[in-house]
mmCIF file of C-alpha atoms in Angstrom:
data_model
loop_
_atom_site.group_PDB
_atom_site.id
_atom_site.type_symbol
_atom_site.label_atom_id
_atom_site.label_comp_id
_atom_site.label_asym_id
_atom_site.label_seq_id
_atom_site.Cartn_x
_atom_site.Cartn_y
_atom_site.Cartn_z
ATOM 1 C CA MET A 433 8.193 -23.319 -13.535
ATOM 2 C CA ILE A 434 9.485 -26.010 -11.165
ATOM 3 C CA LEU A 435 8.424 -22.862 -8.572
ATOM 4 C CA GLU A 436 4.800 -22.170 -9.254
ATOM 5 C CA LEU A 437 3.428 -25.357 -7.848
ATOM 6 C CA PRO A 438 5.211 -25.492 -4.597
ATOM 7 C CA LEU A 439 4.551 -21.531 -3.842
ATOM 8 C CA LEU A 440 0.259 -22.047 -5.295
ATOM 9 C CA VAL A 441 0.267 -25.301 -2.537
ATOM 10 C CA PHE A 442 1.606 -23.018 -0.091
ATOM 11 C CA LEU A 443 -0.919 -20.188 -0.831
ATOM 12 C CA VAL A 444 -3.344 -22.717 -0.525
ATOM 13 C CA MET A 445 -2.576 -24.043 2.598
ATOM 14 C CA THR A 446 -1.360 -20.850 4.442
ATOM 15 C CA ALA A 447 -4.644 -19.182 3.027
ATOM 16 C CA ALA A 448 -6.832 -22.149 5.309
ATOM 17 C CA GLY A 449 -4.406 -21.846 7.647
ATOM 18 C CA ALA A 450 -5.420 -17.898 8.586
ATOM 19 C CA ILE A 451 -9.336 -19.364 8.378
ATOM 20 C CA LEU A 452 -9.029 -22.558 10.409
ATOM 21 C CA ALA A 453 -7.036 -21.136 13.156
ATOM 22 C CA LYS A 454 -8.004 -20.640 16.561
ATOM 23 C CA ASP A 455 -7.180 -17.308 17.866
ATOM 24 C CA LEU A 456 -7.282 -14.164 15.444
ATOM 25 C CA ILE A 457 -3.391 -13.195 16.240
ATOM 26 C CA SER A 458 -2.071 -16.640 14.410
ATOM 27 C CA ALA A 459 -4.591 -15.578 11.800
ATOM 28 C CA VAL A 460 -3.117 -12.488 10.998
ATOM 29 C CA PHE A 461 0.568 -13.539 11.290
ATOM 30 C CA ILE A 462 -0.096 -16.557 8.648
ATOM 31 C CA LEU A 463 -2.145 -13.433 6.988
ATOM 32 C CA GLY A 464 0.642 -11.754 6.289
ATOM 33 C CA THR A 465 2.772 -15.610 5.449
ATOM 34 C CA TYR A 466 -0.169 -15.620 2.928
ATOM 35 C CA SER A 467 0.313 -12.175 1.471
ATOM 36 C CA PHE A 468 3.942 -12.272 1.356
ATOM 37 C CA THR A 469 3.612 -15.914 -1.016
ATOM 38 C CA LEU A 470 1.322 -14.506 -3.092
ATOM 39 C CA ALA A 471 3.734 -11.239 -3.395
ATOM 40 C CA LEU A 472 6.368 -14.185 -4.829
ATOM 41 C CA VAL A 473 3.457 -15.674 -6.725
ATOM 42 C CA TRP A 474 3.092 -12.230 -8.707
ATOM 43 C CA ALA A 475 7.346 -11.591 -8.896
ATOM 44 C CA LEU A 476 7.110 -15.399 -10.711
ATOM 45 C CA LEU A 477 4.585 -13.812 -13.189
ATOM 46 C CA GLY A 478 5.921 -10.641 -13.652
ATOM 47 C CA ALA A 479 4.260 -8.150 -12.372
ATOM 48 C CA VAL A 480 7.168 -6.833 -10.014
ATOM 49 C CA ASP A 481 5.193 -3.480 -8.844
ATOM 50 C CA VAL A 482 2.260 -5.766 -7.869
ATOM 51 C CA ALA A 483 4.866 -8.195 -6.145
ATOM 52 C CA PHE A 484 6.156 -5.028 -4.383
ATOM 53 C CA VAL A 485 2.812 -3.421 -3.227
ATOM 54 C CA GLU A 486 1.733 -6.653 -1.496
ATOM 55 C CA ALA A 487 4.814 -7.478 0.381
ATOM 56 C CA VAL A 488 4.634 -3.907 1.845
ATOM 57 C CA VAL A 489 0.793 -3.169 1.828
ATOM 58 C CA GLY A 490 -0.285 -6.824 2.401
ATOM 59 C CA ALA A 491 2.414 -8.267 4.819
ATOM 60 C CA GLY A 492 3.847 -5.323 5.968
ATOM 61 C CA LEU A 493 1.153 -2.957 6.477
ATOM 62 C CA ALA A 494 -2.034 -4.676 7.345
ATOM 63 C CA THR A 495 0.021 -7.415 9.997
ATOM 64 C CA VAL A 496 0.518 -4.224 11.840
ATOM 65 C CA PHE A 497 -2.955 -2.653 11.815
ATOM 66 C CA PHE A 498 -4.618 -5.734 12.589
ATOM 67 C CA LEU A 499 -2.302 -6.357 15.354
ATOM 68 C CA LEU A 500 -3.031 -2.649 16.374
ATOM 69 C CA THR A 501 -6.519 -3.853 16.265
ATOM 70 C CA LEU A 502 -6.409 -6.131 18.493
ATOM 71 C CA SER A 503 -3.879 -5.912 21.687
ATOM 72 C CA THR A 504 -6.866 -3.110 22.431
ATOM 73 C CA ALA A 505 -8.964 -5.899 22.230
ATOM 74 C CA SER A 506 -10.054 -8.361 25.517
ATOM 75 C CA GLU A 507 -8.695 -11.770 25.289
ATOM 76 C CA LYS A 508 -12.031 -13.706 25.170
ATOM 77 C CA ASP A 509 -12.654 -10.759 22.151
ATOM 78 C CA THR A 510 -9.358 -12.878 19.448
ATOM 79 C CA GLN A 511 -10.507 -16.195 20.410
ATOM 80 C CA ILE A 512 -12.866 -18.033 17.751
ATOM 81 C CA ARG A 513 -15.830 -20.287 18.704
ATOM 82 C CA ARG A 514 -16.998 -21.969 16.160
ATOM 83 C CA SER A 515 -20.143 -23.519 15.272
ATOM 84 C CA ALA A 516 -21.135 -26.362 12.919
ATOM 85 C CA ILE A 517 -20.752 -25.912 8.900
ATOM 86 C CA PRO A 518 -24.546 -25.256 7.551
ATOM 87 C CA TRP A 519 -25.221 -27.796 4.760
ATOM 88 C CA THR A 520 -26.088 -25.241 2.209
ATOM 89 C CA ALA A 521 -22.009 -23.896 2.248
ATOM 90 C CA LEU A 522 -21.362 -27.797 1.834
ATOM 91 C CA ILE A 523 -23.400 -27.648 -1.017
ATOM 92 C CA GLY A 524 -23.458 -24.265 -2.599
ATOM 93 C CA LEU A 525 -19.424 -23.216 -2.229
ATOM 94 C CA PRO A 526 -18.967 -26.362 -4.806
ATOM 95 C CA ILE A 527 -21.607 -25.366 -7.232
ATOM 96 C CA VAL A 528 -19.966 -21.730 -7.420
ATOM 97 C CA ALA A 529 -16.883 -23.357 -8.027
ATOM 98 C CA ILE A 530 -17.557 -26.268 -10.542
ATOM 99 C CA LEU A 531 -19.173 -22.613 -12.295
ATOM 100 C CA LEU A 532 -15.978 -20.371 -11.494
ATOM 101 C CA LEU A 533 -13.521 -23.179 -13.027
ATOM 102 C CA TYR A 534 -16.129 -23.906 -16.120
ATOM 103 C CA GLY A 535 -16.269 -19.696 -16.660
ATOM 104 C CA ALA A 536 -12.092 -19.283 -16.799
ATOM 105 C CA ALA A 537 -11.447 -22.115 -19.070
ATOM 106 C CA ASP A 538 -12.914 -19.175 -21.843
ATOM 107 C CA LEU A 539 -10.143 -17.206 -20.566
ATOM 108 C CA PRO A 540 -7.138 -16.130 -23.269
ATOM 109 C CA ALA A 541 -4.026 -18.004 -22.425
ATOM 110 C CA PHE A 542 -1.567 -16.273 -19.771
ATOM 111 C CA GLY A 543 0.680 -14.439 -21.740
ATOM 112 C CA ASP A 544 -1.553 -14.104 -25.492
ATOM 113 C CA PRO A 545 -0.222 -11.586 -27.096
ATOM 114 C CA GLY A 546 -4.365 -11.945 -29.193
ATOM 115 C CA SER A 547 -6.352 -11.262 -25.755
ATOM 116 C CA PRO A 548 -8.207 -8.115 -25.344
ATOM 117 C CA ALA A 549 -6.311 -6.965 -23.088
ATOM 118 C CA SER A 550 -3.123 -7.024 -25.225
ATOM 119 C CA THR A 551 -4.772 -5.437 -28.221
ATOM 120 C CA HIS A 552 -6.648 -2.957 -27.450
ATOM 121 C CA ILE A 553 -5.095 0.111 -25.548
ATOM 122 C CA SER A 554 -1.572 -1.596 -23.718
ATOM 123 C CA PRO A 555 0.581 -1.955 -26.865
ATOM 124 C CA ILE A 556 0.263 2.622 -27.600
ATOM 125 C CA TYR A 557 0.939 3.271 -23.230
ATOM 126 C CA LEU A 558 4.086 0.366 -24.159
ATOM 127 C CA GLU A 559 4.882 1.958 -27.230
ATOM 128 C CA GLY A 560 4.606 5.915 -26.643
ATOM 129 C CA SER A 561 6.189 5.517 -22.104
ATOM 130 C CA VAL A 562 9.716 5.962 -23.321
ATOM 131 C CA ALA A 563 9.274 8.772 -26.019
ATOM 132 C CA GLN A 564 5.962 11.157 -24.717
ATOM 133 C CA THR A 565 7.417 10.922 -20.518
ATOM 134 C CA LYS A 566 11.354 9.179 -20.769
ATOM 135 C CA THR A 567 9.887 6.850 -17.793
ATOM 136 C CA PRO A 568 10.963 3.426 -18.832
ATOM 137 C CA ASN A 569 8.512 1.967 -16.232
ATOM 138 C CA VAL A 570 5.410 1.567 -17.869
ATOM 139 C CA VAL A 571 3.833 0.889 -14.337
ATOM 140 C CA THR A 572 4.326 4.003 -13.302
ATOM 141 C CA ALA A 573 3.847 6.185 -16.420
ATOM 142 C CA ILE A 574 0.480 4.700 -17.338
ATOM 143 C CA LEU A 575 -0.294 5.498 -13.243
ATOM 144 C CA MET A 576 1.168 8.253 -12.460
ATOM 145 C CA ASP A 577 0.467 10.320 -16.319
ATOM 146 C CA TYR A 578 -1.834 8.513 -18.573
ATOM 147 C CA ARG A 579 -4.302 7.467 -15.737
ATOM 148 C CA SER A 580 -4.024 9.978 -13.304
ATOM 149 C CA LEU A 581 -6.378 11.469 -12.923
ATOM 150 C CA ASP A 582 -7.767 7.311 -11.081
ATOM 151 C CA THR A 583 -4.704 7.832 -9.345
ATOM 152 C CA LEU A 584 -5.856 11.011 -7.652
ATOM 153 C CA ILE A 585 -9.126 9.945 -6.389
ATOM 154 C CA GLU A 586 -7.248 7.077 -4.818
ATOM 155 C CA THR A 587 -5.006 9.470 -2.722
ATOM 156 C CA VAL A 588 -8.602 11.203 -3.087
ATOM 157 C CA VAL A 589 -9.784 7.537 -1.210
ATOM 158 C CA ILE A 590 -6.672 6.799 1.336
ATOM 159 C CA PHE A 591 -6.625 10.428 2.452
ATOM 160 C CA THR A 592 -10.939 10.014 3.182
ATOM 161 C CA ALA A 593 -9.794 6.303 5.348
ATOM 162 C CA GLY A 594 -7.115 8.322 7.253
ATOM 163 C CA ILE A 595 -9.857 11.567 7.972
ATOM 164 C CA ALA A 596 -12.522 8.453 8.693
ATOM 165 C CA CYS A 597 -10.867 6.338 11.378
ATOM 166 C CA ALA A 598 -9.420 9.121 13.803
ATOM 167 C CA LEU A 599 -13.423 10.637 13.285
ATOM 168 C CA ILE A 600 -13.865 7.517 14.541
ATOM 169 C CA TYR A 601 -11.452 6.756 17.001
ATOM 170 C CA GLY A 602 -12.492 10.516 18.492
ATOM 171 C CA LYS A 603 -9.098 11.956 19.764
ATOM 172 C CA GLY A 604 -6.898 9.502 18.167
ATOM 173 C CA SER A 605 -4.388 12.282 15.901
ATOM 174 C CA ALA A 606 -3.775 15.593 15.732
ATOM 175 C CA MET B 636 -1.296 5.287 24.239
ATOM 176 C CA ILE B 637 1.794 3.801 23.246
ATOM 177 C CA GLN B 638 4.451 2.948 26.003
ATOM 178 C CA ALA B 639 7.990 3.110 24.836
ATOM 179 C CA HIS B 640 9.323 -0.750 24.554
ATOM 180 C CA ASP B 641 12.006 -1.658 27.805
ATOM 181 C CA SER B 642 14.224 -3.969 25.759
ATOM 182 C CA VAL B 643 18.124 -2.721 24.608
ATOM 183 C CA ILE B 644 18.272 -5.138 22.009
ATOM 184 C CA VAL B 645 14.969 -4.003 20.437
ATOM 185 C CA ARG B 646 15.625 -0.130 20.905
ATOM 186 C CA THR B 647 18.982 -0.334 20.087
ATOM 187 C CA LEU B 648 18.733 -2.718 17.107
ATOM 188 C CA GLY B 649 15.184 0.172 15.936
ATOM 189 C CA ARG B 650 18.280 2.887 15.839
ATOM 190 C CA VAL B 651 20.046 0.904 13.029
ATOM 191 C CA VAL B 652 16.712 -0.522 11.360
ATOM 192 C CA ILE B 653 14.532 3.066 10.741
ATOM 193 C CA PRO B 654 17.015 5.452 9.224
ATOM 194 C CA ILE B 655 17.851 2.165 6.993
ATOM 195 C CA ALA B 656 14.300 1.843 5.941
ATOM 196 C CA GLN B 657 12.994 5.539 5.284
ATOM 197 C CA LEU B 658 15.932 5.788 2.880
ATOM 198 C CA PHE B 659 14.367 2.901 0.810
ATOM 199 C CA GLY B 660 11.681 4.345 1.225
ATOM 200 C CA ILE B 661 13.065 7.663 -0.850
ATOM 201 C CA TYR B 662 14.771 5.513 -3.040
ATOM 202 C CA VAL B 663 12.042 3.872 -3.675
ATOM 203 C CA LEU B 664 9.973 6.584 -4.307
ATOM 204 C CA VAL B 665 11.961 8.541 -5.930
ATOM 205 C CA PHE B 666 13.621 5.436 -9.126
ATOM 206 C CA GLY B 667 9.715 4.497 -9.259
ATOM 207 C CA GLN B 668 10.282 5.582 -13.027
ATOM 208 C CA HIS B 669 12.972 3.395 -13.704
ATOM 209 C CA GLY B 670 12.098 0.183 -11.468
ATOM 210 C CA PRO B 671 9.210 -0.935 -9.531
ATOM 211 C CA GLY B 672 8.300 0.685 -6.409
ATOM 212 C CA GLY B 673 7.005 4.603 -6.755
ATOM 213 C CA GLY B 674 5.063 6.353 -4.654
ATOM 214 C CA PHE B 675 2.554 4.208 -3.012
ATOM 215 C CA VAL B 676 5.066 1.849 -1.606
ATOM 216 C CA GLY B 677 7.555 4.345 -0.968
ATOM 217 C CA GLY B 678 5.205 5.886 1.063
ATOM 218 C CA VAL B 679 3.835 2.780 2.379
ATOM 219 C CA ILE B 680 7.713 2.229 3.750
ATOM 220 C CA LEU B 681 7.995 5.559 4.980
ATOM 221 C CA ALA B 682 4.928 4.740 6.971
ATOM 222 C CA ALA B 683 5.557 1.658 8.386
ATOM 223 C CA SER B 684 8.969 2.307 9.453
ATOM 224 C CA MET B 685 7.206 5.701 11.034
ATOM 225 C CA ILE B 686 5.150 3.273 12.737
ATOM 226 C CA LEU B 687 8.238 0.966 14.057
ATOM 227 C CA ALA B 688 9.705 4.255 15.320
ATOM 228 C CA VAL B 689 5.878 5.220 17.507
ATOM 229 C CA LEU B 690 6.128 1.608 18.885
ATOM 230 C CA ILE B 691 9.517 1.262 19.734
ATOM 231 C CA PHE B 692 10.141 4.392 21.510
ATOM 232 C CA GLY B 693 6.936 5.949 22.203
ATOM 233 C CA ARG B 694 4.672 8.843 20.778
ATOM 234 C CA ASP B 695 6.234 11.560 22.421
ATOM 235 C CA ALA B 696 9.834 10.610 22.533
ATOM 236 C CA PRO B 697 12.602 12.253 21.346
ATOM 237 C CA ASP B 698 12.860 9.722 18.653
ATOM 238 C CA SER B 699 9.877 9.944 17.155
ATOM 239 C CA TRP B 700 9.925 13.544 16.831
ATOM 240 C CA LEU B 701 9.227 13.343 12.883
ATOM 241 C CA VAL B 702 5.650 11.569 13.430
ATOM 242 C CA THR B 703 4.377 14.353 15.718
ATOM 243 C CA LYS B 704 5.460 16.734 12.975
ATOM 244 C CA ILE B 705 4.191 14.491 10.041
ATOM 245 C CA LEU B 706 1.070 14.330 11.775
ATOM 246 C CA ARG B 707 0.465 17.841 11.260
ATOM 247 C CA GLY B 708 0.416 17.482 7.653
ATOM 248 C CA ASP B 709 -3.082 15.954 6.695
ATOM 249 C CA GLY B 710 -3.766 16.646 3.447
ATOM 250 C CA VAL B 711 -0.736 18.061 2.093
ATOM 251 C CA GLY B 712 0.041 15.491 -0.409
ATOM 252 C CA LEU B 713 -3.173 15.296 -2.078
ATOM 253 C CA LEU B 714 -2.691 19.592 -2.344
ATOM 254 C CA ILE B 715 0.426 18.900 -4.417
ATOM 255 C CA PHE B 716 -1.095 16.722 -6.434
ATOM 256 C CA ALA B 717 -4.142 18.307 -7.524
ATOM 257 C CA GLY B 718 -1.933 21.571 -7.168
ATOM 258 C CA VAL B 719 0.012 19.787 -10.078
ATOM 259 C CA GLY B 720 -3.112 19.746 -11.671
ATOM 260 C CA GLY B 721 -3.980 22.993 -11.276
ATOM 261 C CA LEU B 722 -0.936 24.573 -12.486
ATOM 262 C CA CYS B 723 -1.814 21.890 -15.974
ATOM 263 C CA LEU B 724 -4.578 24.877 -16.184
ATOM 264 C CA ILE B 725 -2.608 27.640 -14.961
ATOM 265 C CA GLY B 726 -1.107 26.595 -18.103
ATOM 266 C CA GLY B 727 -3.180 26.583 -20.196
ATOM 267 C CA GLY B 728 -4.181 22.862 -20.657
ATOM 268 C CA GLN B 729 -6.180 20.407 -19.447
ATOM 269 C CA PHE B 730 -5.965 19.184 -15.655
ATOM 270 C CA LEU B 731 -3.097 16.903 -15.314
ATOM 271 C CA ASN B 732 -1.996 16.912 -18.419
ATOM 272 C CA TYR B 733 1.542 17.799 -17.960
ATOM 273 C CA THR B 734 2.303 19.028 -21.216
ATOM 274 C CA HIS B 735 1.539 22.784 -19.690
ATOM 275 C CA LEU B 736 3.747 22.414 -16.927
ATOM 276 C CA GLN B 737 5.172 25.895 -17.665
ATOM 277 C CA ILE B 738 8.810 24.849 -16.751
ATOM 278 C CA PRO B 739 10.907 27.046 -19.314
ATOM 279 C CA GLY B 740 14.057 25.133 -21.042
ATOM 280 C CA LEU B 741 12.380 21.503 -20.784
ATOM 281 C CA ASP B 742 10.873 19.954 -23.608
ATOM 282 C CA ASP B 743 7.747 18.182 -23.309
ATOM 283 C CA PRO B 744 9.023 14.320 -22.464
ATOM 284 C CA SER B 745 10.444 16.338 -20.220
ATOM 285 C CA ARG B 746 7.782 18.172 -18.540
ATOM 286 C CA HIS B 747 5.677 14.758 -18.289
ATOM 287 C CA TYR B 748 9.141 13.169 -16.059
ATOM 288 C CA VAL B 749 9.096 16.201 -14.043
ATOM 289 C CA GLY B 750 5.310 15.923 -13.516
ATOM 290 C CA ILE B 751 5.324 12.406 -12.466
ATOM 291 C CA LEU B 752 8.007 13.128 -10.229
ATOM 292 C CA LEU B 753 6.278 16.043 -8.414
ATOM 293 C CA THR B 754 3.437 13.847 -8.459
ATOM 294 C CA GLN B 755 4.443 10.624 -6.595
ATOM 295 C CA ILE B 756 6.029 12.406 -3.951
ATOM 296 C CA GLY B 757 2.310 14.014 -3.417
ATOM 297 C CA VAL B 758 0.950 10.272 -3.966
ATOM 298 C CA ALA B 759 3.339 9.740 -1.007
ATOM 299 C CA ALA B 760 3.001 12.382 1.181
ATOM 300 C CA ASP B 761 -0.676 11.546 1.486
ATOM 301 C CA VAL B 762 -0.140 7.513 1.793
ATOM 302 C CA ALA B 763 2.519 8.190 4.630
ATOM 303 C CA VAL B 764 1.072 10.527 7.172
ATOM 304 C CA THR B 765 -2.103 8.608 6.563
ATOM 305 C CA GLY B 766 -0.993 5.089 7.745
ATOM 306 C CA VAL B 767 0.976 6.764 10.584
ATOM 307 C CA SER B 768 -2.598 8.375 11.471
ATOM 308 C CA ILE B 769 -4.238 5.331 11.535
ATOM 309 C CA ALA B 770 -1.717 3.112 13.384
ATOM 310 C CA ILE B 771 -2.268 5.953 15.695
ATOM 311 C CA SER B 772 -5.719 6.111 15.656
ATOM 312 C CA LEU B 773 -6.083 1.826 15.882
ATOM 313 C CA SER B 774 -3.436 2.101 19.184
ATOM 314 C CA ALA B 775 -5.476 5.348 21.249
ATOM 315 C CA ASP B 776 -7.347 2.770 23.460
ATOM 316 C CA ASP B 777 -10.108 4.844 25.712
ATOM 317 C CA GLU B 778 -8.321 6.439 28.834
ATOM 318 C CA ASP B 779 -6.580 8.208 25.628
ATOM 319 C CA ILE B 780 -10.153 9.505 25.082
ATOM 320 C CA SER B 781 -11.603 10.326 28.343
ATOM 321 C CA HIS B 782 -8.352 11.550 29.755
ATOM 322 C CA GLY B 783 -8.016 14.505 26.862
#
C-alpha cells in the first residue's frame, strides 16, 4: 500500500514524459521506463506472470524494435514539431475522463470474491489445475491446457507478424 | 546490415551476458509450470539474447551462428504446437485435448503435463524466431536491399 501511490505517480509522470519528449529516441527510453514501472505495479497486485511479460516485452523487446526502426530514420524525422492543442481536445477529453471515472465507480472492488470474474469459471480452474494437469502455476495451466486453442491462435498471430515484417522489408529475413 | 560493435567492453560483456540470458530463458521456459514465466516469456528472453548477439557481433560473425541457423526455423514452433494438437486427434480425442496423447505408462494428469510442456516449447520457438526475424527485418537498410 505504501509503494502503490509513488509507483502510480511515477507511472503517470513517465507516461506524460513519453508524450511530451522533444525527440523520439528519448520518448522510446521513457516509454521503456513506463513499462518497467507498470511491471512493478502488476507484481505488487499479485499478477506475477503479467509483470514478467510486461518487463520482458514492454521494456525489453519493444524498446529494441523501436530503436532499430529509429536508427534507420534520418534526424529530422525523429524530431517532433508540435502544433497548438486543438480546443476540441481540451473540452472533449476531460468529459471522456469524467465518464470513465463515473463508470469505474460501479466496478467490483479489487479482490472481491463475489465479483463475476471470480464466481463464474475461475474456481474450476483453481481447484482442478493441480489434480488434472499437475501444474501448480494456474496461469500456465489455463493458457496452455484449458484455453490452448486461444494460445494456438495467438501463436499464429505472432507468426503472421514476423512473416508480414519480412515481406514488407523485402530481403531482410531469410 | 548491422555493423559489429568495436568497443572491447561491449564485446567482452556480451560474451558473458548472452549465455546467461539464454540459460535464464530456458529456465523460465521449463520452470513455467511451477513458477512465473512460460513459453512466451522464455521465447522473448531467448530472442532478446540473440538480438543482442547480432547487435554486438554483427549478423555474419561466427559468434552469432545461432541467429543464421534459427532464421531457417520460421514456423517450426507453430508446427510443434499444432502437431501436438494433431497427435491428440490421432490418439482418438479432440484437438489439443492432452488426455489423448498416446504416451504409454503415463496417467492423465501426467499426459497433460507433457502436453503443456511440449506446447510451451512450441510457443517459445515461434516467439524466439519471430523476434529475431523482425529485428533483422527492421535493421535491413536500403543498401542491403538494392545490393541484394
